[in-house]
Amino acid sequence: MPHSNTIHESLTAVFQVRRFPAEVSAGSGAAGRSRHPELAVLLWERALDPQKGTWSLPGGRLRDDEDLDASARRQLAEKVDVRELAHLEQLSVFSDPDRVPAPRRIASAYLGLVPLTTEPELPPDTTWHPVSALPDMSFDHRTVVDHARTRLAAKLSYTNIAYALAPDTFTMSTLREIYCAALGYDVDTTNLQRVLSRRKVITPTGDTAPSGRAGGRPAALYRFTDSGLRVTDEFAALRPPT
Amino acid sequence: MPHSNTIHESLTAVFQVRRFPAEVSAGSGAAGRSRHPELAVLLWERALDPQKGTWSLPGGRLRDDEDLDASARRQLAEKVDVRELAHLEQLSVFSDPDRVPAPRRIASAYLGLVPLTTEPELPPDTTWHPVSALPDMSFDHRTVVDHARTRLAAKLSYTNIAYALAPDTFTMSTLREIYCAALGYDVDTTNLQRVLSRRKVITPTGDTAPSGRAGGRPAALYRFTDSGLRVTDEFAALRPPT
């Protein structure tokens, strides 16, 4: 009976831009918290073999009565309140016959995003890790994180996906921190504001943020124009007729 | 034993821009061949139940010793020479528990592209169908075609994916026909040339095409600048430092 033992599972890389205490962060400052927020991924520690003590992405076995999207959401609900997920999308399928010890498991990988200001309650075995300093990870889960990060960086460049990492309203300074964290390199605030405004990805709310301790001019607040994912710069020449 | 009967399969929507005889084409002209090329998909007719006589996408059961990409290519090789595939990518997974009669089959869907001037040899049960006039299709295969077409249209707007539908060199008139067919609506040649040249998606070869019957000025030939898929207009402000 070939195939009879194959299991199908979901695995989700849930990302959030977060600040970490200095001791767990690779790019940290001296003040006990990292100077800049970092991209973080939600992991749980395996209490049992195989690979006891390694860290895994949330996920698990597909049930007979659900499809994969429903399964991914159900598995995530055990780790984090899924209402806090602003975005969930399928990545690719990981199907190497030897990716885990037998029985074979085919994993459908997902990318999930949680906004900056959300603080989900987590079970005791689960915590956020900066992607710059991942712990020893289970099986091929680090590869799934790499895929998810690559997809996120690509979509930051041609969609409005950052809405799912940002608070409802934000200053350009905060938005820049989110882009820098998610991309892993520095981005200029003025350029970011110019390109996102020109493409109508963000809109000024008309309000300003309360002044910080340093005083100075109050910063303008922005919001994302759309709350669903869209390609922000399709070729104008290729737009469908209206 | 839950799950023990679940099968994993690949299903590939292979697209090519082709001319069809007028009688099988919805958007056809009066001359026995369609006036414009159309997007076509490769289908085979089921000789046996279930759903005998309906048309299916190429694909089939994942083997124990292969991953899904290898399986998709192996299954396609039975229908069309896979060396003629200029592009193959995973779409999403179709996992509704009731998508086919029991046993459950989880389908990893793929998008495949064949260039305009290629004429693959096909087995007797297999033929190209214009996506504008699809026959009675098996199970959820029409939904897979819709997903594949949506993905292709989206990628035409922010990547150079048209290289996989175009010949090695082409006139702007031919390239416009390919875009119109793949998008399903009219595109202006001048706009297309301007946007693709500005983004360095296409490059003039320096040669011209032989004049047609109508005579007139010989048309400049172009080629795609890159032969691999790339996002053609990521935000300049978000480019990684070099």
Coordinates of C-alpha atoms in Angstrom, one line a residue:
Chain A
M1 CA 0.0 0.0 0.0
P2 CA 2.2 2.9 -1.2
H3 CA 1.2 6.4 0.1
S4 CA -1.0 5.0 2.8
N5 CA 1.1 6.6 5.6
T6 CA 1.5 10.0 4.1
I7 CA 0.3 12.9 6.3
H8 CA -0.6 16.3 5.1
E9 CA 0.1 19.2 7.5
S10 CA 0.1 23.0 7.6
L11 CA 3.0 25.1 8.9
T12 CA 2.7 28.8 9.4
A13 CA 5.5 31.4 9.7
V14 CA 3.8 34.1 11.7
F15 CA 5.7 37.4 11.6
Q16 CA 5.5 40.5 13.7
V17 CA 7.8 43.5 13.9
R18 CA 8.8 43.7 17.6
R19 CA 11.3 45.2 20.0
F20 CA 13.5 42.6 21.8
P21 CA 15.6 42.8 25.0
A22 CA 19.2 43.3 24.0
E23 CA 20.3 39.8 25.2
V24 CA 18.2 37.9 22.6
S25 CA 18.7 40.3 19.7
A26 CA 21.6 40.3 17.2
G27 CA 21.1 43.9 16.2
S28 CA 20.6 45.3 19.6
G29 CA 21.6 48.5 21.3
A30 CA 23.1 49.0 24.7
A31 CA 20.0 50.0 26.7
G32 CA 18.5 46.5 27.4
R33 CA 16.1 46.8 24.5
S34 CA 17.1 46.8 20.8
R35 CA 17.4 50.2 19.3
H36 CA 15.3 49.2 16.3
P37 CA 12.4 46.9 16.1
E38 CA 13.1 43.6 14.4
L39 CA 11.2 41.1 12.4
A40 CA 10.1 38.2 14.7
V41 CA 8.6 34.8 14.1
L42 CA 6.4 32.8 16.5
L43 CA 7.9 29.4 17.5
W44 CA 7.1 26.7 20.0
E45 CA 9.6 24.3 21.7
R46 CA 9.1 20.6 21.2
A47 CA 8.7 18.8 24.5
L48 CA 9.0 15.4 23.0
D49 CA 11.1 13.6 20.4
P50 CA 11.7 13.6 17.5
Q51 CA 14.0 16.6 17.9
K52 CA 12.9 17.4 21.5
G53 CA 14.1 20.9 22.5
T54 CA 14.2 22.3 18.9
W55 CA 11.8 25.1 17.9
S56 CA 8.9 24.6 15.5
L57 CA 6.5 26.7 13.5
P58 CA 2.8 26.4 14.5
G59 CA 0.9 23.8 12.5
G60 CA -0.2 20.3 12.4
R61 CA -2.1 17.5 10.7
L62 CA -4.9 18.2 8.2
R63 CA -8.2 16.7 9.4
D64 CA -10.5 14.7 7.1
D65 CA -13.3 17.3 7.4
E66 CA -11.3 20.6 6.7
D67 CA -9.3 22.2 3.9
L68 CA -5.8 23.5 4.4
D69 CA -6.7 27.1 5.0
A70 CA -9.1 26.1 7.8
S71 CA -6.5 23.7 9.2
A72 CA -3.8 26.4 9.3
R73 CA -6.2 28.8 11.1
R74 CA -7.3 26.0 13.5
Q75 CA -3.7 25.0 14.3
L76 CA -2.7 28.7 14.8
A77 CA -5.7 29.2 17.2
E78 CA -3.9 26.9 19.6
K79 CA -0.9 29.3 19.8
V80 CA -2.3 32.7 19.1
D81 CA -5.7 34.4 18.8
V82 CA -6.3 34.2 15.0
R83 CA -8.3 37.4 15.1
E84 CA -5.0 39.1 15.6
L85 CA -3.8 37.8 12.2
A86 CA -4.1 40.7 9.7
H87 CA -2.9 38.5 6.7
L88 CA -2.6 34.8 6.0
E89 CA -1.5 33.4 2.6
Q90 CA -0.2 30.1 1.2
L91 CA 3.5 29.9 0.4
S92 CA 4.6 26.7 -1.3
V93 CA 4.4 23.1 -0.5
F94 CA 7.3 21.3 1.1
S95 CA 7.2 17.8 -0.2
D96 CA 10.8 16.3 -0.1
P97 CA 10.2 12.6 0.8
D98 CA 12.9 12.9 3.5
R99 CA 12.0 16.2 5.0
V100 CA 11.0 14.5 8.3
P101 CA 11.5 10.9 9.6
A102 CA 8.8 8.4 8.4
P103 CA 5.9 8.6 8.1
R104 CA 6.1 11.0 5.2
R105 CA 4.6 14.5 5.9
I106 CA 3.8 16.9 3.1
A107 CA 3.7 20.4 4.5
S108 CA 1.7 23.3 3.1
A109 CA 3.5 26.4 4.3
Y110 CA 1.8 29.7 5.1
L111 CA 2.8 33.3 5.8
G112 CA 0.9 35.0 8.6
L113 CA 1.3 38.7 9.7
V114 CA 0.4 40.4 13.0
P115 CA 0.4 44.2 13.4
L116 CA 3.1 46.0 15.4
T117 CA 0.9 47.1 18.3
T118 CA -0.8 43.7 18.9
E119 CA 0.4 41.7 21.9
P120 CA -1.1 38.2 21.6
E121 CA -1.3 36.0 24.6
L122 CA 0.9 33.0 24.1
P123 CA 1.0 29.5 25.7
P124 CA 4.0 28.6 27.9
D125 CA 5.8 26.7 25.1
T126 CA 5.6 29.5 22.6
T127 CA 7.5 32.7 22.1
W128 CA 8.7 35.3 19.6
H129 CA 12.2 35.0 18.2
P130 CA 14.0 37.6 16.1
V131 CA 14.6 36.1 12.6
S132 CA 18.2 37.5 12.9
A133 CA 18.9 35.1 15.8
L134 CA 16.9 32.0 15.3
P135 CA 17.3 29.1 17.8
D136 CA 17.9 25.5 16.7
M137 CA 14.9 24.8 14.6
S138 CA 13.1 21.5 13.8
F139 CA 13.4 19.7 10.5
D140 CA 13.1 22.1 7.6
H141 CA 11.3 24.8 9.5
R142 CA 14.1 27.3 9.1
T143 CA 13.8 26.9 5.3
V144 CA 10.1 27.7 5.6
V145 CA 11.0 30.9 7.6
D146 CA 13.5 31.8 4.8
H147 CA 10.8 31.4 2.2
A148 CA 8.3 33.4 4.2
R149 CA 10.7 36.2 4.6
T150 CA 11.6 36.3 1.0
R151 CA 7.9 36.4 0.0
L152 CA 7.3 39.2 2.5
A153 CA 10.2 41.3 1.2
A154 CA 9.1 40.8 -2.4
K155 CA 5.5 41.7 -1.6
L156 CA 6.7 44.8 0.3
S157 CA 8.1 46.0 -3.0
Y158 CA 5.0 45.6 -5.3
T159 CA 2.0 45.4 -2.9
N160 CA 0.6 47.2 0.1
I161 CA 1.2 44.2 2.3
A162 CA 2.8 46.4 5.0
Y163 CA -0.7 47.3 6.2
A164 CA -0.7 43.9 7.9
L165 CA 2.4 44.8 9.9
A166 CA 1.5 48.4 10.8
P167 CA -0.9 49.8 13.4
D168 CA -4.1 51.4 12.1
T169 CA -2.5 54.9 12.1
F170 CA 1.2 55.6 12.3
T171 CA 3.9 58.2 11.7
M172 CA 6.3 57.9 8.8
S173 CA 9.1 57.2 11.4
T174 CA 7.2 54.2 12.7
L175 CA 6.4 52.9 9.2
R176 CA 10.1 53.3 8.2
E177 CA 11.0 51.1 11.2
I178 CA 8.6 48.5 10.1
Y179 CA 10.0 48.4 6.5
C180 CA 13.6 48.4 7.8
A181 CA 12.8 45.5 10.1
A182 CA 10.9 43.5 7.5
L183 CA 13.4 44.1 4.8
G184 CA 16.5 43.7 7.0
Y185 CA 18.2 46.8 5.7
D186 CA 17.9 50.6 6.0
V187 CA 15.3 52.5 4.1
D188 CA 15.1 56.3 3.8
T189 CA 12.0 57.9 5.4
T190 CA 11.6 60.6 2.7
N191 CA 11.9 58.2 -0.2
L192 CA 9.5 55.8 1.5
Q193 CA 6.9 58.6 2.0
R194 CA 7.3 59.8 -1.5
V195 CA 6.9 56.5 -3.2
L196 CA 4.0 55.2 -1.0
S197 CA 2.1 58.5 -1.3
R198 CA 2.6 58.7 -5.1
R199 CA 1.2 55.2 -5.4
K200 CA -1.6 56.0 -3.0
V201 CA -0.6 53.2 -0.7
I202 CA -0.8 55.5 2.3
T203 CA -3.1 58.5 3.0
P204 CA -2.6 61.2 5.6
T205 CA -5.3 61.1 8.3
G206 CA -5.2 64.8 8.9
D207 CA -4.2 64.2 12.6
T208 CA -0.8 64.4 14.2
A209 CA 0.9 62.1 16.8
P210 CA 1.4 63.5 20.3
S211 CA 4.9 65.0 20.7
G212 CA 7.5 62.7 22.2
R213 CA 9.8 63.6 25.1
A214 CA 12.1 65.4 22.7
G215 CA 9.4 67.8 21.8
G216 CA 9.6 69.3 18.3
R217 CA 7.0 69.5 15.6
P218 CA 4.2 67.0 15.9
A219 CA 4.5 64.2 13.3
A220 CA 1.7 63.7 10.7
L221 CA -0.3 60.5 11.0
Y222 CA -1.0 58.2 8.1
R223 CA -3.1 55.1 7.4
F224 CA -3.0 52.5 4.6
T225 CA -5.5 53.4 1.9
D226 CA -6.7 49.8 1.5
S227 CA -7.2 47.1 4.1
G228 CA -6.9 44.2 1.6
L229 CA -3.9 43.1 -0.4
R230 CA -3.4 44.7 -3.8
V231 CA -0.6 45.1 -6.3
T232 CA 0.3 48.8 -6.0
D233 CA 2.0 49.4 -9.3
E234 CA 0.7 47.3 -12.1
F235 CA 1.7 48.6 -15.5
A236 CA -0.8 51.4 -16.3
A237 CA -0.8 50.3 -19.9
L238 CA -2.1 46.9 -18.8
R239 CA -5.0 48.0 -16.7
P240 CA -8.3 46.4 -17.7
P241 CA -10.8 48.7 -19.5
T242 CA -13.3 50.3 -17.1
Chain B
M1 CA -7.2 4.9 10.4
P2 CA -8.1 8.5 9.4
H3 CA -6.1 10.0 6.5
S4 CA -4.9 6.6 5.3
N5 CA -6.6 7.0 2.0
T6 CA -5.6 10.5 1.2
I7 CA -3.8 10.9 -2.2
H8 CA -1.6 13.8 -3.1
E9 CA -1.5 14.8 -6.8
S10 CA -0.2 17.6 -9.0
L11 CA -2.4 19.4 -11.6
T12 CA -0.8 21.8 -14.1
A13 CA -2.5 24.4 -16.2
V14 CA -0.2 24.7 -19.2
F15 CA -0.9 27.9 -21.2
Q16 CA 0.2 28.9 -24.6
V17 CA -0.9 31.8 -26.8
R18 CA -2.2 30.2 -30.0
R19 CA -4.4 30.8 -33.1
F20 CA -7.5 28.6 -33.3
P21 CA -9.7 27.7 -36.3
A22 CA -12.8 29.8 -36.2
E23 CA -15.2 27.0 -35.2
V24 CA -13.6 26.4 -31.8
S25 CA -12.9 30.0 -30.9
A26 CA -15.3 32.4 -29.2
G27 CA -13.5 35.5 -30.3
S28 CA -12.9 34.4 -33.9
G29 CA -13.0 36.1 -37.2
A30 CA -14.6 35.1 -40.4
A31 CA -11.6 33.6 -42.2
G32 CA -11.5 30.1 -40.6
R33 CA -8.8 31.1 -38.2
S34 CA -9.3 33.5 -35.3
R35 CA -8.2 37.1 -36.1
H36 CA -6.2 37.3 -32.9
P37 CA -4.3 34.7 -31.0
E38 CA -5.9 33.4 -27.9
L39 CA -4.7 32.0 -24.6
A40 CA -5.0 28.2 -24.7
V41 CA -4.8 25.5 -22.1
L42 CA -3.7 21.9 -22.5
L43 CA -6.4 19.3 -21.6
W44 CA -6.9 15.6 -22.0
E45 CA -10.2 13.8 -22.3
R46 CA -11.1 11.1 -19.7
A47 CA -11.7 7.7 -21.3
L48 CA -13.0 6.2 -18.1
D49 CA -15.2 7.1 -15.2
P50 CA -15.4 9.0 -12.9
Q51 CA -16.6 11.8 -15.2
K52 CA -15.8 9.9 -18.5
G53 CA -15.7 12.3 -21.4
T54 CA -14.9 15.4 -19.4
W55 CA -11.6 17.2 -19.9
S56 CA -8.8 17.3 -17.3
L57 CA -5.6 19.1 -16.6
P58 CA -2.4 17.0 -16.9
G59 CA -1.3 15.7 -13.5
G60 CA -1.5 12.7 -11.3
R61 CA -0.5 11.0 -8.1
L62 CA 2.7 11.9 -6.2
R63 CA 5.1 8.9 -5.8
D64 CA 6.8 8.0 -2.6
D65 CA 10.3 8.8 -4.0
E66 CA 9.7 12.3 -5.6
D67 CA 8.7 15.8 -4.5
L68 CA 5.8 17.7 -6.0
D69 CA 7.9 19.7 -8.5
A70 CA 9.4 16.5 -9.9
S71 CA 6.0 14.8 -9.9
A72 CA 4.4 17.7 -11.9
R73 CA 7.2 17.6 -14.5
R74 CA 7.0 13.8 -14.7
Q75 CA 3.2 13.8 -15.2
L76 CA 3.5 16.6 -17.8
A77 CA 6.2 14.6 -19.7
E78 CA 3.5 12.1 -20.5
K79 CA 1.5 14.8 -22.3
V80 CA 4.0 17.3 -23.7
D81 CA 7.8 17.5 -24.0
V82 CA 8.7 19.3 -20.8
R83 CA 11.8 20.9 -22.4
E84 CA 9.2 23.1 -24.2
L85 CA 8.0 24.5 -20.8
A86 CA 9.6 27.9 -20.4
H87 CA 8.1 28.4 -16.9
L88 CA 6.6 26.3 -14.2
E89 CA 5.5 27.6 -10.8
Q90 CA 3.3 26.4 -7.9
L91 CA -0.1 28.0 -7.5
S92 CA -2.1 27.0 -4.5
V93 CA -3.2 23.7 -3.0
F94 CA -6.8 22.5 -3.6
S95 CA -7.8 20.6 -0.5
D96 CA -11.6 20.8 -0.2
P97 CA -12.4 17.4 1.3
D98 CA -15.2 16.9 -1.3
R99 CA -13.3 18.2 -4.4
V100 CA -13.4 14.7 -5.9
P101 CA -15.2 11.5 -5.0
A102 CA -13.5 9.4 -2.3
P103 CA -10.7 8.6 -1.7
R104 CA -9.7 12.2 -0.9
R105 CA -7.2 13.8 -3.3
I106 CA -5.2 16.9 -2.3
A107 CA -4.1 18.7 -5.5
S108 CA -1.0 21.0 -5.7
A109 CA -1.8 23.2 -8.7
Y110 CA 0.9 24.5 -11.1
L111 CA 1.0 27.1 -13.8
G112 CA 3.1 26.1 -16.9
L113 CA 3.9 28.3 -19.9
V114 CA 4.9 27.4 -23.4
P115 CA 6.2 30.0 -25.9
L116 CA 4.1 31.1 -28.9
T117 CA 6.2 29.5 -31.6
T118 CA 6.5 26.0 -30.0
E119 CA 4.4 23.2 -31.4
P120 CA 4.6 20.3 -28.9
E121 CA 3.6 16.9 -30.1
L122 CA 0.5 15.7 -28.2
P123 CA -0.9 12.3 -27.5
P124 CA -4.3 11.4 -29.1
D125 CA -6.4 12.2 -26.0
T126 CA -4.8 15.7 -25.5
T127 CA -5.5 19.0 -27.2
W128 CA -5.3 22.8 -26.7
H129 CA -8.5 24.6 -25.9
P130 CA -9.1 28.4 -25.9
V131 CA -9.7 29.5 -22.3
S132 CA -12.6 31.6 -23.7
A133 CA -14.4 28.4 -24.8
L134 CA -13.6 25.6 -22.3
P135 CA -15.3 22.2 -22.7
D136 CA -17.0 20.4 -19.9
M137 CA -14.2 20.1 -17.4
S138 CA -13.5 17.4 -14.7
F139 CA -14.1 18.1 -11.0
D140 CA -12.6 21.5 -9.9
H141 CA -10.2 21.7 -12.9
R142 CA -11.9 24.8 -14.3
T143 CA -11.3 26.6 -11.0
V144 CA -7.6 25.7 -11.3
V145 CA -7.6 27.2 -14.8
D146 CA -9.2 30.4 -13.4
H147 CA -6.6 30.6 -10.6
A148 CA -3.8 30.1 -13.1
R149 CA -5.1 32.7 -15.4
T150 CA -5.5 35.2 -12.6
R151 CA -1.9 34.5 -11.4
L152 CA -0.6 35.0 -15.0
A153 CA -2.5 38.3 -15.5
A154 CA -1.1 39.6 -12.1
K155 CA 2.4 38.6 -12.9
L156 CA 2.2 40.2 -16.4
S157 CA 1.7 43.5 -14.5
Y158 CA 4.7 43.4 -12.2
T159 CA 7.1 40.8 -13.6
N160 CA 8.7 39.9 -16.9
I161 CA 6.8 36.6 -17.1
A162 CA 5.8 37.2 -20.7
Y163 CA 9.2 36.0 -21.7
A164 CA 7.8 32.5 -21.2
L165 CA 5.0 33.1 -23.7
A166 CA 7.0 35.0 -26.3
P167 CA 9.4 33.7 -29.0
D168 CA 13.1 34.5 -28.5
T169 CA 12.8 37.6 -30.7
F170 CA 9.6 39.3 -31.7
T171 CA 8.1 42.5 -33.0
M172 CA 6.1 44.8 -30.8
S173 CA 3.0 43.8 -32.8
T174 CA 3.5 40.2 -31.9
L175 CA 4.2 41.0 -28.2
R176 CA 1.0 43.1 -28.1
E177 CA -1.0 40.1 -29.4
I178 CA 0.5 37.9 -26.7
Y179 CA -0.4 40.4 -23.9
C180 CA -3.9 40.9 -25.3
A181 CA -4.5 37.2 -25.4
A182 CA -3.1 36.5 -22.0
L183 CA -4.9 39.4 -20.4
G184 CA -8.2 39.0 -22.3
Y185 CA -8.5 42.7 -23.2
D186 CA -6.9 45.2 -25.6
V187 CA -3.5 46.7 -24.9
D188 CA -2.0 49.7 -26.8
T189 CA 1.2 48.8 -28.6
T190 CA 2.8 52.2 -28.0
N191 CA 2.1 52.2 -24.3
L192 CA 3.3 48.6 -24.0
Q193 CA 6.6 49.4 -25.7
R194 CA 7.1 52.5 -23.6
V195 CA 6.5 50.9 -20.3
L196 CA 8.5 47.7 -21.0
S197 CA 11.4 49.6 -22.5
R198 CA 11.5 52.1 -19.6
R199 CA 11.6 49.2 -17.1
K200 CA 14.3 47.4 -19.2
V201 CA 12.0 44.4 -19.5
I202 CA 12.6 44.2 -23.3
T203 CA 15.7 45.3 -25.4
P204 CA 15.9 46.0 -29.1
T205 CA 18.0 43.3 -30.9
G206 CA 19.2 45.8 -33.6
D207 CA 17.6 43.6 -36.3
T208 CA 14.3 44.0 -38.1
A209 CA 11.7 41.5 -39.1
P210 CA 11.2 40.6 -42.8
S211 CA 8.4 42.8 -44.3
G212 CA 5.0 41.2 -44.5
R213 CA 2.8 41.0 -47.6
A214 CA 1.6 44.5 -47.0
G215 CA 5.1 45.9 -47.3
G216 CA 5.8 49.0 -45.4
R217 CA 8.6 49.8 -43.0
P218 CA 10.4 46.7 -41.5
A219 CA 9.5 46.3 -37.8
A220 CA 12.2 46.4 -35.1
L221 CA 12.9 43.1 -33.3
Y222 CA 13.0 42.9 -29.5
R223 CA 14.0 40.3 -27.0
F224 CA 13.4 39.9 -23.2
T225 CA 16.3 41.3 -21.3
D226 CA 16.3 38.5 -18.7
S227 CA 15.4 34.8 -19.2
G228 CA 14.5 34.2 -15.6
L229 CA 11.5 35.6 -13.7
R230 CA 12.0 38.9 -11.9
V231 CA 9.9 41.7 -10.4
T232 CA 10.3 44.5 -12.8
D233 CA 9.4 47.5 -10.7
E234 CA 10.2 47.0 -7.1
F235 CA 10.1 50.3 -5.2
A236 CA 13.4 51.9 -5.9
A237 CA 13.4 53.2 -2.3
L238 CA 13.3 49.6 -1.1
R239 CA 16.2 48.2 -3.1
P240 CA 18.8 46.5 -0.9
P241 CA 22.1 48.3 -0.6
T242 CA 24.7 47.2 -3.1

